[in-house]
Amino acid sequence: MTREERALEFMNIMEETYPDAECSLDTVNALQLLISVQLAAQCTDARVNIVTKTLFPKYPDVHAFANADLEELEQDIKPTGFYHNKAKNIIGCCQRLIEVYGGEVPDTMEDLLSLPGVGRKTANLILGDVFHKGGMVIDTHAKRLLKRVGLTTETDPTKVEFDVEGLFPKERQSDFCHRLVLHGRAICDARKPRCEVCPAAPICMKKI
């Protein structure tokens, strides 16, 4: 089986196993997703969803975040951790959205990366989920699973992204990455992968 064949087979298996996969962050627009993904750094999506349940009504639009009091915003997002940096980046990000992009979330990798607190993982998630342009979101689950299945030997997330993005159809990449998160949580655990019940075991390169 070639690397390309293995990639498509793995993608098909994930689609069959998790047909309804979607982003686990509770958001209703591009700005909320942008904020939530920044809050999710070193924090669980579940905790972020608890915080944003009150955060988003308090700060209903880009102007509210851009004009937020730094110390107050820090306290509002404190449960997500690293709140000093996150609050500073969120305010700076929203200020730049207003100053440069008319208050709208941009739809290119270059523009998204110009925003404070936004890296390639966040940008790819926005491009895929909001603008349907595809993008490989390489989080800890994606990096682990893609390596175990034998699709990459890279360990740096950016290098993993560039190494595998050509293996998967653009229009299926975003949902595929959401499925990797679900599979990583349910079966392909970092410490104790449940290979005996894994639907991808026949094509996986990891031998237990």
PDB file of C-alpha atoms in Angstrom:
ATOM      1  CA  MET A   1       0.000   0.000   0.000  1.00  0.00           C
ATOM      2  CA  THR A   2       1.425   3.370  -1.008  1.00  0.00           C
ATOM      3  CA  ARG A   3       1.415   6.358   1.325  1.00  0.00           C
ATOM      4  CA  GLU A   4      -1.284   7.984  -0.813  1.00  0.00           C
ATOM      5  CA  GLU A   5      -3.453   4.861  -0.699  1.00  0.00           C
ATOM      6  CA  ARG A   6      -2.971   4.565   3.056  1.00  0.00           C
ATOM      7  CA  ALA A   7      -4.004   8.199   3.535  1.00  0.00           C
ATOM      8  CA  LEU A   8      -7.233   7.872   1.566  1.00  0.00           C
ATOM      9  CA  GLU A   9      -8.104   4.577   3.248  1.00  0.00           C
ATOM     10  CA  PHE A  10      -7.512   6.125   6.676  1.00  0.00           C
ATOM     11  CA  MET A  11      -9.682   9.112   5.755  1.00  0.00           C
ATOM     12  CA  ASN A  12     -12.464   6.800   4.556  1.00  0.00           C
ATOM     13  CA  ILE A  13     -12.322   4.731   7.749  1.00  0.00           C
ATOM     14  CA  MET A  14     -12.575   7.878   9.879  1.00  0.00           C
ATOM     15  CA  GLU A  15     -15.551   9.102   7.837  1.00  0.00           C
ATOM     16  CA  GLU A  16     -17.360   5.795   8.304  1.00  0.00           C
ATOM     17  CA  THR A  17     -16.575   5.698  12.032  1.00  0.00           C
ATOM     18  CA  TYR A  18     -17.416   9.322  12.828  1.00  0.00           C
ATOM     19  CA  PRO A  19     -19.882  10.470  10.141  1.00  0.00           C
ATOM     20  CA  ASP A  20     -21.194  13.461  12.095  1.00  0.00           C
ATOM     21  CA  ALA A  21     -17.901  14.912  13.315  1.00  0.00           C
ATOM     22  CA  GLU A  22     -17.766  18.663  13.800  1.00  0.00           C
ATOM     23  CA  CYS A  23     -15.863  21.217  15.822  1.00  0.00           C
ATOM     24  CA  SER A  24     -16.477  20.702  19.541  1.00  0.00           C
ATOM     25  CA  LEU A  25     -16.256  24.422  20.330  1.00  0.00           C
ATOM     26  CA  ASP A  26     -19.667  26.090  20.761  1.00  0.00           C
ATOM     27  CA  THR A  27     -19.701  29.109  18.432  1.00  0.00           C
ATOM     28  CA  VAL A  28     -22.127  30.805  16.055  1.00  0.00           C
ATOM     29  CA  ASN A  29     -19.836  32.928  13.876  1.00  0.00           C
ATOM     30  CA  ALA A  30     -16.270  33.389  12.670  1.00  0.00           C
ATOM     31  CA  LEU A  31     -15.284  35.819  15.427  1.00  0.00           C
ATOM     32  CA  GLN A  32     -16.480  33.508  18.192  1.00  0.00           C
ATOM     33  CA  LEU A  33     -14.585  30.598  16.655  1.00  0.00           C
ATOM     34  CA  LEU A  34     -11.463  32.745  16.389  1.00  0.00           C
ATOM     35  CA  ILE A  35     -11.710  33.700  20.071  1.00  0.00           C
ATOM     36  CA  SER A  36     -12.565  30.177  21.217  1.00  0.00           C
ATOM     37  CA  VAL A  37      -9.624  28.573  19.426  1.00  0.00           C
ATOM     38  CA  GLN A  38      -7.249  31.051  21.075  1.00  0.00           C
ATOM     39  CA  LEU A  39      -8.753  30.217  24.468  1.00  0.00           C
ATOM     40  CA  ALA A  40      -8.412  26.485  23.729  1.00  0.00           C
ATOM     41  CA  ALA A  41      -4.608  26.622  23.676  1.00  0.00           C
ATOM     42  CA  GLN A  42      -3.438  24.378  26.554  1.00  0.00           C
ATOM     43  CA  CYS A  43      -7.078  24.021  27.635  1.00  0.00           C
ATOM     44  CA  THR A  44      -9.881  21.553  26.937  1.00  0.00           C
ATOM     45  CA  ASP A  45     -12.695  22.476  24.566  1.00  0.00           C
ATOM     46  CA  ALA A  46     -15.185  21.577  27.290  1.00  0.00           C
ATOM     47  CA  ARG A  47     -13.741  24.161  29.666  1.00  0.00           C
ATOM     48  CA  VAL A  48     -13.617  26.777  26.908  1.00  0.00           C
ATOM     49  CA  ASN A  49     -17.306  26.188  26.194  1.00  0.00           C
ATOM     50  CA  ILE A  50     -18.131  26.807  29.861  1.00  0.00           C
ATOM     51  CA  VAL A  51     -16.224  30.096  29.809  1.00  0.00           C
ATOM     52  CA  THR A  52     -17.621  31.342  26.493  1.00  0.00           C
ATOM     53  CA  LYS A  53     -21.188  30.667  27.598  1.00  0.00           C
ATOM     54  CA  THR A  54     -20.976  33.872  29.627  1.00  0.00           C
ATOM     55  CA  LEU A  55     -18.091  35.516  27.751  1.00  0.00           C
ATOM     56  CA  PHE A  56     -19.828  35.913  24.394  1.00  0.00           C
ATOM     57  CA  PRO A  57     -23.004  37.541  25.760  1.00  0.00           C
ATOM     58  CA  LYS A  58     -20.782  39.981  27.691  1.00  0.00           C
ATOM     59  CA  TYR A  59     -18.685  40.763  24.608  1.00  0.00           C
ATOM     60  CA  PRO A  60     -21.187  40.408  21.741  1.00  0.00           C
ATOM     61  CA  ASP A  61     -19.040  41.720  18.878  1.00  0.00           C
ATOM     62  CA  VAL A  62     -15.549  42.645  17.728  1.00  0.00           C
ATOM     63  CA  HIS A  63     -15.828  46.184  19.104  1.00  0.00           C
ATOM     64  CA  ALA A  64     -16.692  44.910  22.585  1.00  0.00           C
ATOM     65  CA  PHE A  65     -13.550  42.753  22.646  1.00  0.00           C
ATOM     66  CA  ALA A  66     -11.368  45.475  21.105  1.00  0.00           C
ATOM     67  CA  ASN A  67     -12.423  47.940  23.797  1.00  0.00           C
ATOM     68  CA  ALA A  68     -12.355  45.477  26.686  1.00  0.00           C
ATOM     69  CA  ASP A  69     -10.525  46.316  29.894  1.00  0.00           C
ATOM     70  CA  LEU A  70      -7.464  44.079  29.932  1.00  0.00           C
ATOM     71  CA  GLU A  71      -7.611  43.116  33.606  1.00  0.00           C
ATOM     72  CA  GLU A  72     -11.359  42.472  33.454  1.00  0.00           C
ATOM     73  CA  LEU A  73     -11.014  40.284  30.381  1.00  0.00           C
ATOM     74  CA  GLU A  74      -8.202  38.393  32.083  1.00  0.00           C
ATOM     75  CA  GLN A  75     -10.539  37.504  34.931  1.00  0.00           C
ATOM     76  CA  ASP A  76     -13.317  36.558  32.510  1.00  0.00           C
ATOM     77  CA  ILE A  77     -11.097  33.979  30.771  1.00  0.00           C
ATOM     78  CA  LYS A  78      -8.919  32.963  33.737  1.00  0.00           C
ATOM     79  CA  PRO A  79     -10.213  29.356  33.910  1.00  0.00           C
ATOM     80  CA  THR A  80      -8.726  28.653  30.461  1.00  0.00           C
ATOM     81  CA  GLY A  81      -5.168  29.265  31.706  1.00  0.00           C
ATOM     82  CA  PHE A  82      -2.418  31.537  30.350  1.00  0.00           C
ATOM     83  CA  TYR A  83      -5.021  34.273  30.649  1.00  0.00           C
ATOM     84  CA  HIS A  84      -2.602  37.231  30.678  1.00  0.00           C
ATOM     85  CA  ASN A  85      -1.312  36.405  27.214  1.00  0.00           C
ATOM     86  CA  LYS A  86      -4.660  35.269  25.849  1.00  0.00           C
ATOM     87  CA  ALA A  87      -6.458  38.445  26.944  1.00  0.00           C
ATOM     88  CA  LYS A  88      -3.741  40.646  25.454  1.00  0.00           C
ATOM     89  CA  ASN A  89      -3.864  38.746  22.164  1.00  0.00           C
ATOM     90  CA  ILE A  90      -7.667  38.758  21.965  1.00  0.00           C
ATOM     91  CA  ILE A  91      -7.846  42.527  22.413  1.00  0.00           C
ATOM     92  CA  GLY A  92      -5.003  43.085  19.955  1.00  0.00           C
ATOM     93  CA  CYS A  93      -6.542  40.670  17.472  1.00  0.00           C
ATOM     94  CA  CYS A  94      -9.912  42.409  17.530  1.00  0.00           C
ATOM     95  CA  GLN A  95      -8.322  45.846  17.272  1.00  0.00           C
ATOM     96  CA  ARG A  96      -6.487  44.724  14.142  1.00  0.00           C
ATOM     97  CA  LEU A  97      -9.677  43.209  12.725  1.00  0.00           C
ATOM     98  CA  ILE A  98     -11.318  46.634  13.029  1.00  0.00           C
ATOM     99  CA  GLU A  99      -8.353  48.669  11.822  1.00  0.00           C
ATOM    100  CA  VAL A 100      -7.353  46.508   8.848  1.00  0.00           C
ATOM    101  CA  TYR A 101     -10.269  44.234   7.944  1.00  0.00           C
ATOM    102  CA  GLY A 102     -13.375  46.301   8.651  1.00  0.00           C
ATOM    103  CA  GLY A 103     -14.215  44.222  11.691  1.00  0.00           C
ATOM    104  CA  GLU A 104     -14.483  41.006   9.668  1.00  0.00           C
ATOM    105  CA  VAL A 105     -12.418  37.830  10.053  1.00  0.00           C
ATOM    106  CA  PRO A 106     -10.212  37.520   6.924  1.00  0.00           C
ATOM    107  CA  ASP A 107     -10.249  34.443   4.697  1.00  0.00           C
ATOM    108  CA  THR A 108      -6.602  33.908   3.750  1.00  0.00           C
ATOM    109  CA  MET A 109      -3.772  32.224   5.616  1.00  0.00           C
ATOM    110  CA  GLU A 110      -1.522  35.287   5.268  1.00  0.00           C
ATOM    111  CA  ASP A 111      -4.098  37.672   6.719  1.00  0.00           C
ATOM    112  CA  LEU A 112      -5.090  35.341   9.542  1.00  0.00           C
ATOM    113  CA  LEU A 113      -1.448  34.866  10.558  1.00  0.00           C
ATOM    114  CA  SER A 114      -1.092  38.648  10.855  1.00  0.00           C
ATOM    115  CA  LEU A 115      -3.528  38.616  13.792  1.00  0.00           C
ATOM    116  CA  PRO A 116      -2.097  38.488  17.344  1.00  0.00           C
ATOM    117  CA  GLY A 117      -2.439  35.042  18.884  1.00  0.00           C
ATOM    118  CA  VAL A 118      -3.196  33.274  15.603  1.00  0.00           C
ATOM    119  CA  GLY A 119      -0.945  30.455  14.379  1.00  0.00           C
ATOM    120  CA  ARG A 120      -1.327  27.979  11.536  1.00  0.00           C
ATOM    121  CA  LYS A 121      -3.538  25.604  13.530  1.00  0.00           C
ATOM    122  CA  THR A 122      -6.057  28.347  14.286  1.00  0.00           C
ATOM    123  CA  ALA A 123      -5.868  29.737  10.763  1.00  0.00           C
ATOM    124  CA  ASN A 124      -6.486  26.340   9.172  1.00  0.00           C
ATOM    125  CA  LEU A 125      -9.473  25.742  11.433  1.00  0.00           C
ATOM    126  CA  ILE A 126     -10.995  29.089  10.429  1.00  0.00           C
ATOM    127  CA  LEU A 127     -10.279  28.517   6.730  1.00  0.00           C
ATOM    128  CA  GLY A 128     -11.867  25.063   6.864  1.00  0.00           C
ATOM    129  CA  ASP A 129     -14.847  25.513   9.154  1.00  0.00           C
ATOM    130  CA  VAL A 130     -15.850  29.067   8.230  1.00  0.00           C
ATOM    131  CA  PHE A 131     -14.728  29.547   4.650  1.00  0.00           C
ATOM    132  CA  HIS A 132     -14.736  25.897   3.480  1.00  0.00           C
ATOM    133  CA  LYS A 133     -11.290  26.247   1.917  1.00  0.00           C
ATOM    134  CA  GLY A 134      -9.819  23.185   3.586  1.00  0.00           C
ATOM    135  CA  GLY A 135      -6.792  23.060   5.842  1.00  0.00           C
ATOM    136  CA  MET A 136      -5.032  20.486   7.975  1.00  0.00           C
ATOM    137  CA  VAL A 137      -5.465  21.361  11.658  1.00  0.00           C
ATOM    138  CA  ILE A 138      -2.476  19.682  13.269  1.00  0.00           C
ATOM    139  CA  ASP A 139      -3.209  19.454  16.970  1.00  0.00           C
ATOM    140  CA  THR A 140      -1.821  16.867  19.376  1.00  0.00           C
ATOM    141  CA  HIS A 141      -4.312  14.219  18.188  1.00  0.00           C
ATOM    142  CA  ALA A 142      -3.686  14.737  14.475  1.00  0.00           C
ATOM    143  CA  LYS A 143       0.074  14.696  14.954  1.00  0.00           C
ATOM    144  CA  ARG A 144      -0.042  11.455  16.959  1.00  0.00           C
ATOM    145  CA  LEU A 145      -2.488   9.608  14.695  1.00  0.00           C
ATOM    146  CA  LEU A 146      -0.889  10.600  11.405  1.00  0.00           C
ATOM    147  CA  LYS A 147       2.473   9.417  12.703  1.00  0.00           C
ATOM    148  CA  ARG A 148       1.138   6.132  14.093  1.00  0.00           C
ATOM    149  CA  VAL A 149      -0.704   5.254  10.910  1.00  0.00           C
ATOM    150  CA  GLY A 150       2.530   5.847   9.012  1.00  0.00           C
ATOM    151  CA  LEU A 151       1.722   8.987   7.057  1.00  0.00           C
ATOM    152  CA  THR A 152       4.521  11.164   8.449  1.00  0.00           C
ATOM    153  CA  THR A 153       7.720  10.948  10.443  1.00  0.00           C
ATOM    154  CA  GLU A 154       7.729  14.651  11.277  1.00  0.00           C
ATOM    155  CA  THR A 155       7.094  15.873  14.828  1.00  0.00           C
ATOM    156  CA  ASP A 156       6.812  19.651  14.379  1.00  0.00           C
ATOM    157  CA  PRO A 157       3.150  20.553  13.664  1.00  0.00           C
ATOM    158  CA  THR A 158       3.970  22.846  10.744  1.00  0.00           C
ATOM    159  CA  LYS A 159       6.223  20.232   9.162  1.00  0.00           C
ATOM    160  CA  VAL A 160       3.517  17.602   9.655  1.00  0.00           C
ATOM    161  CA  GLU A 161       0.988  19.890   7.936  1.00  0.00           C
ATOM    162  CA  PHE A 162       3.191  20.469   4.901  1.00  0.00           C
ATOM    163  CA  ASP A 163       4.136  16.780   4.784  1.00  0.00           C
ATOM    164  CA  VAL A 164       0.580  15.426   4.634  1.00  0.00           C
ATOM    165  CA  GLU A 165      -1.662  18.164   3.201  1.00  0.00           C
ATOM    166  CA  GLY A 166      -1.198  16.918  -0.365  1.00  0.00           C
ATOM    167  CA  LEU A 167      -2.417  13.449   0.614  1.00  0.00           C
ATOM    168  CA  PHE A 168      -5.983  14.521   1.374  1.00  0.00           C
ATOM    169  CA  PRO A 169      -8.609  16.256  -0.792  1.00  0.00           C
ATOM    170  CA  LYS A 170      -8.992  19.896   0.283  1.00  0.00           C
ATOM    171  CA  GLU A 171     -12.765  19.689   0.637  1.00  0.00           C
ATOM    172  CA  ARG A 172     -12.502  16.799   3.127  1.00  0.00           C
ATOM    173  CA  GLN A 173      -9.586  18.016   5.250  1.00  0.00           C
ATOM    174  CA  SER A 174     -11.488  20.059   7.834  1.00  0.00           C
ATOM    175  CA  ASP A 175     -13.978  17.327   8.790  1.00  0.00           C
ATOM    176  CA  PHE A 176     -11.178  14.756   8.710  1.00  0.00           C
ATOM    177  CA  CYS A 177      -9.240  16.685  11.351  1.00  0.00           C
ATOM    178  CA  HIS A 178     -12.320  16.854  13.578  1.00  0.00           C
ATOM    179  CA  ARG A 179     -12.605  13.074  13.221  1.00  0.00           C
ATOM    180  CA  LEU A 180      -8.984  12.634  14.268  1.00  0.00           C
ATOM    181  CA  VAL A 181      -9.775  14.484  17.509  1.00  0.00           C
ATOM    182  CA  LEU A 182     -12.706  12.172  18.224  1.00  0.00           C
ATOM    183  CA  HIS A 183     -10.670   9.077  17.417  1.00  0.00           C
ATOM    184  CA  GLY A 184      -7.751  10.270  19.502  1.00  0.00           C
ATOM    185  CA  ARG A 185     -10.025  10.764  22.488  1.00  0.00           C
ATOM    186  CA  ALA A 186     -12.059   7.575  22.082  1.00  0.00           C
ATOM    187  CA  ILE A 187      -9.558   4.958  20.914  1.00  0.00           C
ATOM    188  CA  CYS A 188      -6.073   6.120  19.886  1.00  0.00           C
ATOM    189  CA  ASP A 189      -5.045   7.370  23.300  1.00  0.00           C
ATOM    190  CA  ALA A 190      -1.545   8.790  23.689  1.00  0.00           C
ATOM    191  CA  ARG A 191      -0.532   6.344  26.435  1.00  0.00           C
ATOM    192  CA  LYS A 192      -2.860   3.383  26.032  1.00  0.00           C
ATOM    193  CA  PRO A 193      -4.183   3.100  22.463  1.00  0.00           C
ATOM    194  CA  ARG A 194      -6.988   0.555  22.155  1.00  0.00           C
ATOM    195  CA  CYS A 195      -5.602  -1.075  19.019  1.00  0.00           C
ATOM    196  CA  GLU A 196      -7.718  -4.197  19.508  1.00  0.00           C
ATOM    197  CA  VAL A 197     -10.913  -2.249  18.769  1.00  0.00           C
ATOM    198  CA  CYS A 198      -9.509   0.318  16.322  1.00  0.00           C
ATOM    199  CA  PRO A 199     -11.145   0.260  12.869  1.00  0.00           C
ATOM    200  CA  ALA A 200      -7.903   1.571  11.361  1.00  0.00           C
ATOM    201  CA  ALA A 201      -5.769  -1.219  12.850  1.00  0.00           C
ATOM    202  CA  PRO A 202      -5.449  -3.166   9.557  1.00  0.00           C
ATOM    203  CA  ILE A 203      -3.627  -0.247   7.896  1.00  0.00           C
ATOM    204  CA  CYS A 204      -1.857   1.152  10.960  1.00  0.00           C
ATOM    205  CA  MET A 205       1.937   1.008  11.173  1.00  0.00           C
ATOM    206  CA  LYS A 206       1.933   0.948  14.977  1.00  0.00           C
ATOM    207  CA  LYS A 207       2.448  -2.598  16.231  1.00  0.00           C
ATOM    208  CA  ILE A 208       1.605  -3.325  19.857  1.00  0.00           C
TER     209      ILE A 208
END
